[in-house]
Coordinates of C-alpha atoms in Angstrom, one line a residue:
X836 CA 12.3 21.9 -7.9
X837 CA 9.0 20.0 -7.6
X838 CA 7.5 18.4 -10.6
X839 CA 3.9 17.1 -10.2
X840 CA 3.9 13.7 -11.9
X841 CA 0.1 13.5 -11.8
X842 CA -1.4 10.1 -12.7
X843 CA 2.1 8.7 -13.4
X844 CA 3.2 9.3 -9.8
X845 CA 5.2 6.5 -8.2
X846 CA 2.4 5.3 -5.9
X847 CA 0.0 5.1 -8.9
X848 CA 2.6 2.8 -10.5
X849 CA 2.6 0.7 -7.3
X850 CA -1.2 0.3 -7.6
X851 CA -0.9 -0.9 -11.2
X852 CA 1.9 -3.3 -10.2
X853 CA -0.2 -4.7 -7.4
X854 CA -3.1 -5.2 -9.8
X855 CA -0.9 -7.1 -12.2
X856 CA 0.6 -9.1 -9.3
X857 CA -2.8 -10.1 -8.1
X858 CA -4.0 -11.0 -11.6
X859 CA -0.9 -13.1 -12.2
X860 CA -1.5 -15.0 -8.9
X861 CA -5.2 -15.5 -9.7
X862 CA -4.2 -16.9 -13.1
X863 CA -1.8 -19.3 -11.4
X864 CA 1.2 -17.8 -13.2
X865 CA 3.5 -18.0 -10.1
X866 CA 3.6 -19.7 -6.7
X867 CA 5.2 -18.9 -3.4
X868 CA 6.1 -21.5 -0.7
X869 CA 4.9 -21.2 2.8
X870 CA 8.2 -19.8 4.2
X871 CA 8.4 -17.1 1.6
X872 CA 4.7 -16.3 1.7
X873 CA 4.6 -16.0 5.5
X874 CA 7.6 -13.6 5.4
X875 CA 5.9 -11.4 2.9
X876 CA 2.6 -11.5 4.8
X877 CA 4.4 -10.6 8.0
X878 CA 6.1 -7.6 6.3
X879 CA 2.8 -6.4 4.9
X880 CA 1.1 -6.8 8.3
X881 CA 3.8 -4.7 9.9
X882 CA 3.4 -1.9 7.3
X883 CA -0.4 -2.0 7.6
X884 CA -0.2 -1.8 11.4
X885 CA 2.1 1.1 11.2
X886 CA -0.3 3.0 8.9
X887 CA -3.2 2.2 11.2
X888 CA -1.3 3.3 14.2
X889 CA -0.6 6.7 12.6
X890 CA -4.2 7.5 11.7
X891 CA -4.6 9.9 14.7
X892 CA -1.4 11.7 13.9
X893 CA -2.4 11.9 10.2
X894 CA -5.7 13.5 11.2
X895 CA -3.7 16.5 12.4
X896 CA -2.2 17.0 9.0
X897 CA -5.7 17.0 7.5
X898 CA -6.5 20.2 9.5
X899 CA -5.6 23.6 8.4
X900 CA -2.5 24.5 10.5
X901 CA -2.4 27.4 12.9
X902 CA 0.4 29.5 11.4
X903 CA -0.6 32.9 12.6
X904 CA -2.4 35.9 11.0
X905 CA 0.3 37.3 8.7
X906 CA -0.3 37.5 5.0
X907 CA 2.3 34.7 4.4
X908 CA 0.6 32.5 7.0
X909 CA -2.8 33.1 5.4
X910 CA -1.4 32.0 2.0
X911 CA 0.4 29.0 3.4
X912 CA -2.4 27.6 5.5
X913 CA -4.5 26.0 2.8
X914 CA -1.5 25.0 0.8
X915 CA 0.0 23.0 3.7
X916 CA -3.3 21.2 4.2
X917 CA -3.7 20.6 0.5
X918 CA -0.2 18.9 0.3
X919 CA -1.5 16.3 2.8
X920 CA -5.0 15.8 1.5
X921 CA -5.5 16.5 -2.2
X922 CA -5.6 13.7 -4.8
X923 CA -1.8 13.5 -4.8
X924 CA -1.4 14.3 -1.1
X925 CA 0.6 12.3 1.3
X926 CA -2.4 11.1 3.3
X927 CA -4.4 10.2 0.2
X928 CA -1.4 8.3 -1.2
X929 CA -0.7 6.5 2.1
X930 CA -4.3 5.3 2.3
X931 CA -4.1 4.1 -1.3
X932 CA -0.9 2.3 -0.5
X933 CA -2.7 0.5 2.4
X934 CA -5.3 -0.7 0.0
X935 CA -2.6 -2.0 -2.3
X936 CA -1.1 -3.8 0.7
X937 CA -4.5 -5.6 1.2
X938 CA -4.5 -6.6 -2.4
X939 CA -1.0 -7.9 -2.1
X940 CA -2.0 -10.0 0.9
X941 CA -4.8 -11.7 -1.2
X942 CA -2.4 -12.2 -4.1
X943 CA 0.3 -13.8 -1.8
X944 CA -2.4 -16.1 -0.3
X945 CA -3.4 -17.2 -3.8
X946 CA 0.3 -17.7 -4.8
X947 CA 0.8 -19.8 -1.7
X948 CA -2.3 -21.9 -2.7
X949 CA -0.8 -22.2 -6.2
X950 CA 2.4 -23.6 -4.6
X951 CA 0.4 -26.1 -2.5
X952 CA -1.6 -27.3 -5.6
X953 CA 1.6 -27.7 -7.6
X954 CA 3.3 -29.6 -4.8
X955 CA 0.3 -31.8 -4.4
X956 CA 0.1 -32.4 -8.2
X957 CA 3.8 -33.4 -8.2
X958 CA 3.2 -35.7 -5.3
X959 CA 0.3 -37.4 -7.1
X960 CA 2.5 -38.0 -10.2
X961 CA 5.1 -39.8 -8.2
X962 CA 2.7 -41.8 -6.0

């Protein structure tokens, strides 16, 4: 059974979490060392590259499928396209996820800067 979760859908929650993550990094509430930050950035880049590489394939899903001329096919054609492209559709959510990945990159960069600043501050205290 399918239950449309609407605005509370899991990817919407990811977007809110990324916003909070970016805000916390900007406020200096956490730091990430270079090793950890580079690993996170590499994983994000890999996911963004995968999404980018699939854009042509995803374009096929945006089109109404050729299912034939039967009554059932005529009913299903717009539904299949809608599942991919409406506000909660797969493609729409995947593109929103990619935007979240970009926000996460910025937040991780800020968290890495926070780490460097904290490290430099500690060094100054002991110098």
